[in-house]
Short mmCIF file of C-alpha atoms and ligand atoms in Angstrom, two decimals:
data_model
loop_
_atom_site.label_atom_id
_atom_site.label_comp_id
_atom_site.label_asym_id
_atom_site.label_seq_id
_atom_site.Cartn_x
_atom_site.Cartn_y
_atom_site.Cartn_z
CA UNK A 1 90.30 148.26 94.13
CA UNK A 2 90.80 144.36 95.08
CA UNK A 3 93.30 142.31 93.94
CA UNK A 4 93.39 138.84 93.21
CA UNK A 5 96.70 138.43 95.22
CA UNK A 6 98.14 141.99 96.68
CA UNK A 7 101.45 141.78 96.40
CA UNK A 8 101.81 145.43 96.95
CA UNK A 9 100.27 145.43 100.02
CA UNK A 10 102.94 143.11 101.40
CA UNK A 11 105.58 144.88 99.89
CA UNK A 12 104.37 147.47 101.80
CA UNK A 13 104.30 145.59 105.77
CA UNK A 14 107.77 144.43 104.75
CA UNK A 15 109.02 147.94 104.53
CA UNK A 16 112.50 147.98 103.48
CA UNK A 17 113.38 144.54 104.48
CA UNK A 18 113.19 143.81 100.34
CA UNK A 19 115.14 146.25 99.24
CA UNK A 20 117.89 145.69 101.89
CA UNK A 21 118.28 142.16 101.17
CA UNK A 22 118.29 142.65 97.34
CA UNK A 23 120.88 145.52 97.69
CA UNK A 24 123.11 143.14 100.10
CA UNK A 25 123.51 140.96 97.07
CA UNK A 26 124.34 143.31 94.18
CA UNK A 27 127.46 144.15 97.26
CA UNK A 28 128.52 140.67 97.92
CA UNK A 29 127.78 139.98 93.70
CA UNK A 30 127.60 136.51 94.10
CA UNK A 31 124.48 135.89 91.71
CA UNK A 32 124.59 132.32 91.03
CA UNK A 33 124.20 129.48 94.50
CA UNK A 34 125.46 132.96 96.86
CA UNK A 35 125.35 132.58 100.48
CA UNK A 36 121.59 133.16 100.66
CA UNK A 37 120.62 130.55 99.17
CA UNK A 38 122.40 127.96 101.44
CA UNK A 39 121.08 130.33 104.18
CA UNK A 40 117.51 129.60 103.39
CA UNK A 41 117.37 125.88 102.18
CA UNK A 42 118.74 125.62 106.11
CA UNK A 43 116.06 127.64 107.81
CA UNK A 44 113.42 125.87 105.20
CA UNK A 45 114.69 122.56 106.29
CA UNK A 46 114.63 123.32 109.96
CA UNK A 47 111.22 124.98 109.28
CA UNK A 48 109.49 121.82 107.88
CA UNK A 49 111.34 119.37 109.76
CA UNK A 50 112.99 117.26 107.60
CA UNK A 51 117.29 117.27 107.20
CA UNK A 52 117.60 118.44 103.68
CA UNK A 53 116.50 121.12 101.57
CA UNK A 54 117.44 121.68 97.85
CA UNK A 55 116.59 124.97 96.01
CA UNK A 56 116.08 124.77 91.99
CA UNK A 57 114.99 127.24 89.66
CA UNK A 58 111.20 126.46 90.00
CA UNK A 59 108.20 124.13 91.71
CA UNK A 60 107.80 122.38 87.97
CA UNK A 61 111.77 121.34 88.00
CA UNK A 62 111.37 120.52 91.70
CA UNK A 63 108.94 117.92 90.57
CA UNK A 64 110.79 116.67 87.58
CA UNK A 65 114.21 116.64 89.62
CA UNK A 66 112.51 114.50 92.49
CA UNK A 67 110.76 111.81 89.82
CA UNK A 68 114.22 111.93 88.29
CA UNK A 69 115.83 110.92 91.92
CA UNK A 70 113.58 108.15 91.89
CA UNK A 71 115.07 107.34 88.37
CA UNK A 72 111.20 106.98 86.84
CA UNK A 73 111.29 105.65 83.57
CA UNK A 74 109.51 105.66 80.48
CA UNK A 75 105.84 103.71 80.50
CA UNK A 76 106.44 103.86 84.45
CA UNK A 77 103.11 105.08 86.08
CA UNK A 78 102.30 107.50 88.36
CA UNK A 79 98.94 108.13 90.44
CA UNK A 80 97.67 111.34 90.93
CA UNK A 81 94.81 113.63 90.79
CA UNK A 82 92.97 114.73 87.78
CA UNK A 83 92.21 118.39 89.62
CA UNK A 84 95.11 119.79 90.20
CA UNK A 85 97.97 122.65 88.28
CA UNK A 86 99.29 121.04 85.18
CA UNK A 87 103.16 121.08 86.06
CA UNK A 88 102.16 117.70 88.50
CA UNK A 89 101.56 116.09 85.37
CA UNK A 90 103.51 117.38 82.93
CA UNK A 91 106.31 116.69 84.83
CA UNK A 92 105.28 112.77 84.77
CA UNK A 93 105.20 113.11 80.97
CA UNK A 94 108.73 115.40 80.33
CA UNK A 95 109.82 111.86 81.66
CA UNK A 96 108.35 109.88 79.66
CA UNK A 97 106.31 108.17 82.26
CA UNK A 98 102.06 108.14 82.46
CA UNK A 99 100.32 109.87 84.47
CA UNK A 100 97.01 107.88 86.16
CA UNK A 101 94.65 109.84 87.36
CA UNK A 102 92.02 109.44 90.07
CA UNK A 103 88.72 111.31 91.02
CA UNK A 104 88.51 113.66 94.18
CA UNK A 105 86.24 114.27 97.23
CA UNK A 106 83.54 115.96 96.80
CA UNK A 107 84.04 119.02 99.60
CA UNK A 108 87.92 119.02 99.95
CA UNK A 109 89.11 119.10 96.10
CA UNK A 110 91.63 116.72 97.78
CA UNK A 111 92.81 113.20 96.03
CA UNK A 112 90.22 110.34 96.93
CA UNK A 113 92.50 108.31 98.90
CA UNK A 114 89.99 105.30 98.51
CA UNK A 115 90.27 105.33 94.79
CA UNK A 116 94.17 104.95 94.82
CA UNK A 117 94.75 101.12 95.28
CA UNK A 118 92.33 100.35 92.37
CA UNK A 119 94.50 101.98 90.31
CA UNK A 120 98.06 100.70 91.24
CA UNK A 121 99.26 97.94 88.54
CA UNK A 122 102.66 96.20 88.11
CA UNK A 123 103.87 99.44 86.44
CA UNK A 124 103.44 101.61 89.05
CA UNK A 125 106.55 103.65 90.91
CA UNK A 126 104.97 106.40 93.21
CA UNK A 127 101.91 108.11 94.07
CA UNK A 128 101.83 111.93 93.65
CA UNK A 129 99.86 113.65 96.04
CA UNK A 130 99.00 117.29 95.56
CA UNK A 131 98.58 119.53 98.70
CA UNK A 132 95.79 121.77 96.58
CA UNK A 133 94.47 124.95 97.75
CA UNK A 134 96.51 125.10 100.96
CA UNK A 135 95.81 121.69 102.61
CA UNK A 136 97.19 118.64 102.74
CA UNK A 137 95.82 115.53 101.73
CA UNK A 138 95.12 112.20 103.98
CA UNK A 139 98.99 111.22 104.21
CA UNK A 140 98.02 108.73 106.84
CA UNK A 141 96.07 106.71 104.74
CA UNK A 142 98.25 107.48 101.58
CA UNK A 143 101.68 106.55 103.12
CA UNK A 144 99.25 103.05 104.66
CA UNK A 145 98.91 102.57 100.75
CA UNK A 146 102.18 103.53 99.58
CA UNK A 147 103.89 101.14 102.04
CA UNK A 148 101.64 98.19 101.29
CA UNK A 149 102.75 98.32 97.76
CA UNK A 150 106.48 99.38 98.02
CA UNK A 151 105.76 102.84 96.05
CA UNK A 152 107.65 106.26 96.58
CA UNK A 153 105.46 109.04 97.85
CA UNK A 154 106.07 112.55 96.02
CA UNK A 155 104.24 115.74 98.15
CA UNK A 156 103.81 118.30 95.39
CA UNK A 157 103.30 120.93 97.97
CA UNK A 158 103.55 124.23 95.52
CA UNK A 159 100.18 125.45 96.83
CA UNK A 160 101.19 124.73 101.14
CA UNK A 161 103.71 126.13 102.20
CA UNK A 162 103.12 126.42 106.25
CA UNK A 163 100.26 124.03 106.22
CA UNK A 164 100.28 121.27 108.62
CA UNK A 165 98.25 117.75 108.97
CA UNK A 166 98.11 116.52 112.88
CA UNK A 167 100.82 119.26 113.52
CA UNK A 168 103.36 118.04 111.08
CA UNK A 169 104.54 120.46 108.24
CA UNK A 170 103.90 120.53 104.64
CA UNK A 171 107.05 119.40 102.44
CA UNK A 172 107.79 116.72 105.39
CA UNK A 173 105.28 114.43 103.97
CA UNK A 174 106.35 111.38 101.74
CA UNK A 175 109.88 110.41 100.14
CA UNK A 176 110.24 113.87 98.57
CA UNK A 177 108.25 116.99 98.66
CA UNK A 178 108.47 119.55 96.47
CA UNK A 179 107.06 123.68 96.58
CA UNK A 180 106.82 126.64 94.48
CA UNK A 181 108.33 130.32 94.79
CA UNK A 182 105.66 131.22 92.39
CA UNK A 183 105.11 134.79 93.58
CA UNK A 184 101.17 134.26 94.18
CA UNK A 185 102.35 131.25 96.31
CA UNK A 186 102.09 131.39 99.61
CA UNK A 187 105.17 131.95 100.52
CA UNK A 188 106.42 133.75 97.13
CA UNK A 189 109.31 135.05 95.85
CA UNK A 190 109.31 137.95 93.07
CA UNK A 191 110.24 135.67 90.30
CA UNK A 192 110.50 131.64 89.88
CA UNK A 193 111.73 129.42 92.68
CA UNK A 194 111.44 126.30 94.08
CA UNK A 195 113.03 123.35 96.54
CA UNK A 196 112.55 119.70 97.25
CA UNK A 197 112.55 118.85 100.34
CA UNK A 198 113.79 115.25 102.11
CA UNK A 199 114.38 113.01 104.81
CA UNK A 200 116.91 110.36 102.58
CA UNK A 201 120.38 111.80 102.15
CA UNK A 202 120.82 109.78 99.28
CA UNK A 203 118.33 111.44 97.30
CA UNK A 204 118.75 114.73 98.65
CA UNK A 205 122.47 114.20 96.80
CA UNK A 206 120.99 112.84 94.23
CA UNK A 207 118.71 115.71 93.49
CA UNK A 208 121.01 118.11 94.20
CA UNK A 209 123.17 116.56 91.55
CA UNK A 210 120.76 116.21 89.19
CA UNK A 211 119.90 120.05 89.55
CA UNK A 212 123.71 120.84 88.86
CA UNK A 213 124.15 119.22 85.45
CA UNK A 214 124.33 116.02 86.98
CA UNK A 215 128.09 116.83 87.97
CA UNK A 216 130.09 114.96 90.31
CA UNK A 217 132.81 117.03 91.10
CA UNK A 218 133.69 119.74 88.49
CA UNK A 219 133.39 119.14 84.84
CA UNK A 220 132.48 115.79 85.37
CA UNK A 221 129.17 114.23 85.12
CA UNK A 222 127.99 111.45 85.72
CA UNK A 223 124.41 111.86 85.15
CA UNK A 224 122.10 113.44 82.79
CA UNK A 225 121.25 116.32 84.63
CA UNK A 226 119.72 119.83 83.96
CA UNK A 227 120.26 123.26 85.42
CA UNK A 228 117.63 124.38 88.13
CA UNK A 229 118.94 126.86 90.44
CA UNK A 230 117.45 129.17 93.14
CA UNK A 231 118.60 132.47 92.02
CA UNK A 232 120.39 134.22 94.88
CA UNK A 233 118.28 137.52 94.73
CA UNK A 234 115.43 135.81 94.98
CA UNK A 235 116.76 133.84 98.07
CA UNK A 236 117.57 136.65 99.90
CA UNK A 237 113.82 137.90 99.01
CA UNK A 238 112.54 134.78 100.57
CA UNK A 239 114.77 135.11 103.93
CA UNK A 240 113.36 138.13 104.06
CA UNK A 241 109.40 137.30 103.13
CA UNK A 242 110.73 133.84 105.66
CA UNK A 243 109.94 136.21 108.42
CA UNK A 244 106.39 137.22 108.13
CA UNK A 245 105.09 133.73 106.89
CA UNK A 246 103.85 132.62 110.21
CA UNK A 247 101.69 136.03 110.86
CA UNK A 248 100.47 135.87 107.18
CA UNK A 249 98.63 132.07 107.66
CA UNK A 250 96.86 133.54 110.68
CA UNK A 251 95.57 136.22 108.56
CA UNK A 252 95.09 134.13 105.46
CA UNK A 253 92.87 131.79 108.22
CA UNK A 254 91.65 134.62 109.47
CA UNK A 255 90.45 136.01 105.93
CA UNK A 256 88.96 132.37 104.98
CA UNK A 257 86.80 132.16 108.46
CA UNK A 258 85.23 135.71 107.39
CA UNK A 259 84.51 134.14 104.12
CA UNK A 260 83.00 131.11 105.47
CA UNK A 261 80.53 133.47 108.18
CA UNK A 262 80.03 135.54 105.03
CA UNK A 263 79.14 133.05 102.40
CA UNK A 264 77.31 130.94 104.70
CA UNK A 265 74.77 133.74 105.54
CA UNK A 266 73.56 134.04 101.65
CA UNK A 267 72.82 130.40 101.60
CA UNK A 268 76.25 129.75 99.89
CA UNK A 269 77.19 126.39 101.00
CA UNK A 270 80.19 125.01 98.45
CA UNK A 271 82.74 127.04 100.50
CA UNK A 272 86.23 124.64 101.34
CA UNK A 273 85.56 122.41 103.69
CA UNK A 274 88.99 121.69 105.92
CA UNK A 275 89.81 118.23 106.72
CA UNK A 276 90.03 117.68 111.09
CA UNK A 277 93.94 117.65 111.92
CA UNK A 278 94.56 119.79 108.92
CA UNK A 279 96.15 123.30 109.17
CA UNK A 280 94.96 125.35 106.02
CA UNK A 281 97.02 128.16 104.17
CA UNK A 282 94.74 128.48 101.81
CA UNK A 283 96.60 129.53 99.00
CA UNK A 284 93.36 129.82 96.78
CA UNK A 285 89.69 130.19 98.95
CA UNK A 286 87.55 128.50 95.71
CA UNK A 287 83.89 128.27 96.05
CA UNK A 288 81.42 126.13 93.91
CA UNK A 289 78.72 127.88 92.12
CA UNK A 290 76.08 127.25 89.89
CA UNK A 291 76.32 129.38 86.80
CA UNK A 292 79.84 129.58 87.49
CA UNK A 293 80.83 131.48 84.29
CA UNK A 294 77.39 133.82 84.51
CA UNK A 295 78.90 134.85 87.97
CA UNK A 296 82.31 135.59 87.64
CA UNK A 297 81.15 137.60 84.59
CA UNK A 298 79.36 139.53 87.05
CA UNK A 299 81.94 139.67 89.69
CA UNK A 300 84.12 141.26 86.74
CA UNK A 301 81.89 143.45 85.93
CA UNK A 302 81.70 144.84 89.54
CA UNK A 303 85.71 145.21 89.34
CA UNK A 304 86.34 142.03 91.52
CA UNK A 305 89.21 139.36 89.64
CA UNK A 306 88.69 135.56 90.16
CA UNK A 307 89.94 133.05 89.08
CA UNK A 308 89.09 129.31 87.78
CA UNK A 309 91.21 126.57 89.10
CA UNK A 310 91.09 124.58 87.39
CA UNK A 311 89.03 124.57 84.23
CA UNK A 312 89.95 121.37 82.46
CA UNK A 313 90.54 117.80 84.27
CA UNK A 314 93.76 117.00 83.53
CA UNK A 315 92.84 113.98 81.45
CA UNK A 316 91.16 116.35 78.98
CA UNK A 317 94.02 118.26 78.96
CA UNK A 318 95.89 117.66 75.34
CA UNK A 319 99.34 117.88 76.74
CA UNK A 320 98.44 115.02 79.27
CA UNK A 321 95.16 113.97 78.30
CA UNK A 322 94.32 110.28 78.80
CA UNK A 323 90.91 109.55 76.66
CA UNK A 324 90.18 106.26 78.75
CA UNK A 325 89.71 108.12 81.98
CA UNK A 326 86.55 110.17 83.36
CA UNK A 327 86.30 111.16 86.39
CA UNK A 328 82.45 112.52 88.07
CA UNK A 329 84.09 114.49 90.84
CA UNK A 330 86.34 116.13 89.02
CA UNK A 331 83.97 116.86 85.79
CA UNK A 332 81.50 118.40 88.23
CA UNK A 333 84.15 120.65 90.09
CA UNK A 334 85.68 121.72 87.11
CA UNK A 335 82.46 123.49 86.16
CA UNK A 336 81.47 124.84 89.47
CA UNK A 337 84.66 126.02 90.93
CA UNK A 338 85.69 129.79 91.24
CA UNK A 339 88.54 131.25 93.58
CA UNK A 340 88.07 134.84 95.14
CA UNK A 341 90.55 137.09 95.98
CA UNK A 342 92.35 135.80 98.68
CA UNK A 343 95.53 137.10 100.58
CA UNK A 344 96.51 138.30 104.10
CA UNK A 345 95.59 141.98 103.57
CA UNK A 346 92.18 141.56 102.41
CA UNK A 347 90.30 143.85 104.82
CA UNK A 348 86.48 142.55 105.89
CA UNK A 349 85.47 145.90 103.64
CA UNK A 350 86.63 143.96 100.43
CA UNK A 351 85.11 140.66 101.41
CA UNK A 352 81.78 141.85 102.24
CA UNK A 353 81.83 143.57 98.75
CA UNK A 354 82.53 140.83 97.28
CA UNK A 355 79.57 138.70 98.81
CA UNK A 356 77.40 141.97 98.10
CA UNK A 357 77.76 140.81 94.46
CA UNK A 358 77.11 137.22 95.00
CA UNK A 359 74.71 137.88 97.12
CA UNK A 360 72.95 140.26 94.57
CA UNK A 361 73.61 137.91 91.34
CA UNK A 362 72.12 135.19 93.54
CA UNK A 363 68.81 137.59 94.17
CA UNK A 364 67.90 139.53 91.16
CA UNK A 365 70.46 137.54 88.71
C1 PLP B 1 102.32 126.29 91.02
C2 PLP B 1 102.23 124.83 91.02
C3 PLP B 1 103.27 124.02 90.52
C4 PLP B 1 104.44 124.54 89.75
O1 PLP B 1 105.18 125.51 90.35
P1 PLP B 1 106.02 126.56 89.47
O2 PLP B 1 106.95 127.18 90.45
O3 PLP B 1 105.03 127.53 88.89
O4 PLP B 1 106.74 125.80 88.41
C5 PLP B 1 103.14 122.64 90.66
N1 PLP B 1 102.07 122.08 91.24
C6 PLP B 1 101.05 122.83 91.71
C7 PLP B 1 99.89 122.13 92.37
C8 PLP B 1 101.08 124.21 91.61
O5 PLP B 1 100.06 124.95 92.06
#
């Protein structure tokens, strides 16, 4: 049996660490912001690098809380890429604001940094780069951008948790970053989480306001607000999953480099291709394929889940479609892209059974 992501597996190296830190909880009973969760938005901080870490109740509300901080308005504009999880735009949108998207490279699914200045008018607040897959995007040439046009910088960095660009973390990029708990995340809780992360203390109040009803001190509010929190249980989960994360990317890394030796032998060439500088966690290992639907039909059939991420450009998307754009890159990856099981306890057994099938489809299919 393979699984798309084995939680169980890891449940199983953690041994009782889990269950201890869930049971320390239901003790102490403090459900709602309990010590844990100060605890970790600490060692997160320290972890990335930057001073402040807030914890909310997801990596969607991370995003909305940090375009709130920035106090985006409506028919403000927003760049980012059309490939990418819908919660980076729909966030935009909850706001009011418009997303503008722009086209991809080829080989890295990552935003085309080249394409970003073309689409910058007077309307513009911040550029919204997505960390997909695991890796991070060209931040040097981004931030170049950003700064030459006075715009805020937003890292949605749900899918990168312990990646690094020139040895500088994930989450430490831009004016905000925000991740994911997501439990298929890489580093996952076993429910919804998420935090933005900072450098500005003014926004890291801000957002932490904004995340608390908006309350100033208590029963008094002084902005709109909503309620995100990170639930303490699944804090203490993450403290606990906190300590394995660094051993997991080697084996995530070393799962994608069998992959790659793998793939590479059947002639398979659309496998990720890692930018130089950049430190991969590879939260999804997606291939392109011709006949992209034919295989993963056959990949099911042979008991082996994939997934497609992402189906749909988000411009075609009806929740945050915009009819004017069209974008080649991301038209053509949309149709080819497929992600195979990936996670840190895939054992070279499961891969190579996995290629067996593509490399079977590809000869008699
Ligand atoms: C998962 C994900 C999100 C949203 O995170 P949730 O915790 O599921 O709300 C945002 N952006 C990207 C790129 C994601 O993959």
């Amino acid at each position: 049996m393979i699984d798309f992501v084995d939680l169980a597996a890891q449940k199983r190296h953690l041994g009782t660490r889990i269950d201890d830190a869930i049971q320390t909880v239901l003790a102490h009973g403090q459900y709602v912001l309990g010590p844990e969760v100060e605890a970790l938005e600490h060692r997160l901080a320290e972890r990335v690098g930057v001073p402040y870490c807030i914890g909310c109740a997801s990596g969607t509300d991370a995003l909305q809380l940090a375009l709130m901080a920035l106090e985006v308005r409506p028919d403000d504009e927003i760049i980012l890429p059309g490939f990418t999880f819908i919660a980076s735009a729909e966030s935009v949108k909850l706001l009011g604001a418009r997303p503008v998207y722009v086209d991809i490279n080829d080989d890295t699914y990552l935003m085309d940094s080249a394409q970003i200045e073309s689409a910058i008018t007077p309307r513009t607040c911040a550029i919204m780069a997505v960390s997909l897959f695991g890796q991070c995007p060209d931040f040097q040439a981004i931030s170049t951008i950003a700064d030459r046009h006075g715009l805020a910088v937003i890292e949605d960095a749900a899918q990168s948790f312990g990646a690094r660009q020139h040895g500088q973390c994930s989450g430490s990029f831009g004016t905000m970053a925000c991740t994911s708990f997501f439990p298929s995340k890489p580093l996952g809780a076993y429910g919804d989480g998420g935090a933005v992360f900072t450098r500005d203390a003014d926004l890291a109040k801000r957002v932490r306001q904004l995340a608390r009803h908006g309350e100033s001190s208590r029963y008094h509010h002084d902005r709109l607000g909503m309620n995100s929190r990170l639930d303490t249980i699944q804090a203490a989960i993450l403290l606990a999953k906190l300590e394995i994360v660094d051993a997991e990317r080697v084996w995530r890394r070393q799962v994608a480099e069998r992959y790659d030796l793998l793939l590479h032998a059947i002639g398979i060439k659309g496998t990720p291709r890692i930018l130089s500088h950049n430190d991969c966690v590879y939260a999804q290992y997606s291939i392109r394929l011709d006949h992209r639907d034919r295989m993963q039909a056959l990949l099911k059939a042979a008991g082996i889940p994939t997934a497609v991420h992402y189906p749909l450009p988000l411009y075609r998307q009806p929740a945050v479609a915009d009819p004017t754009c069209w974008l080649p890159v991301t038209e053509a990856v949309c149709h080819q892209v497929l992600s195979l099981p990936m996670h840190p306890y895939l054992t070279s057994a499961q891969q190579e059974q996995v290629v067996t099938v593509l490399r079977d489809a590809y000869m008699f299919g």
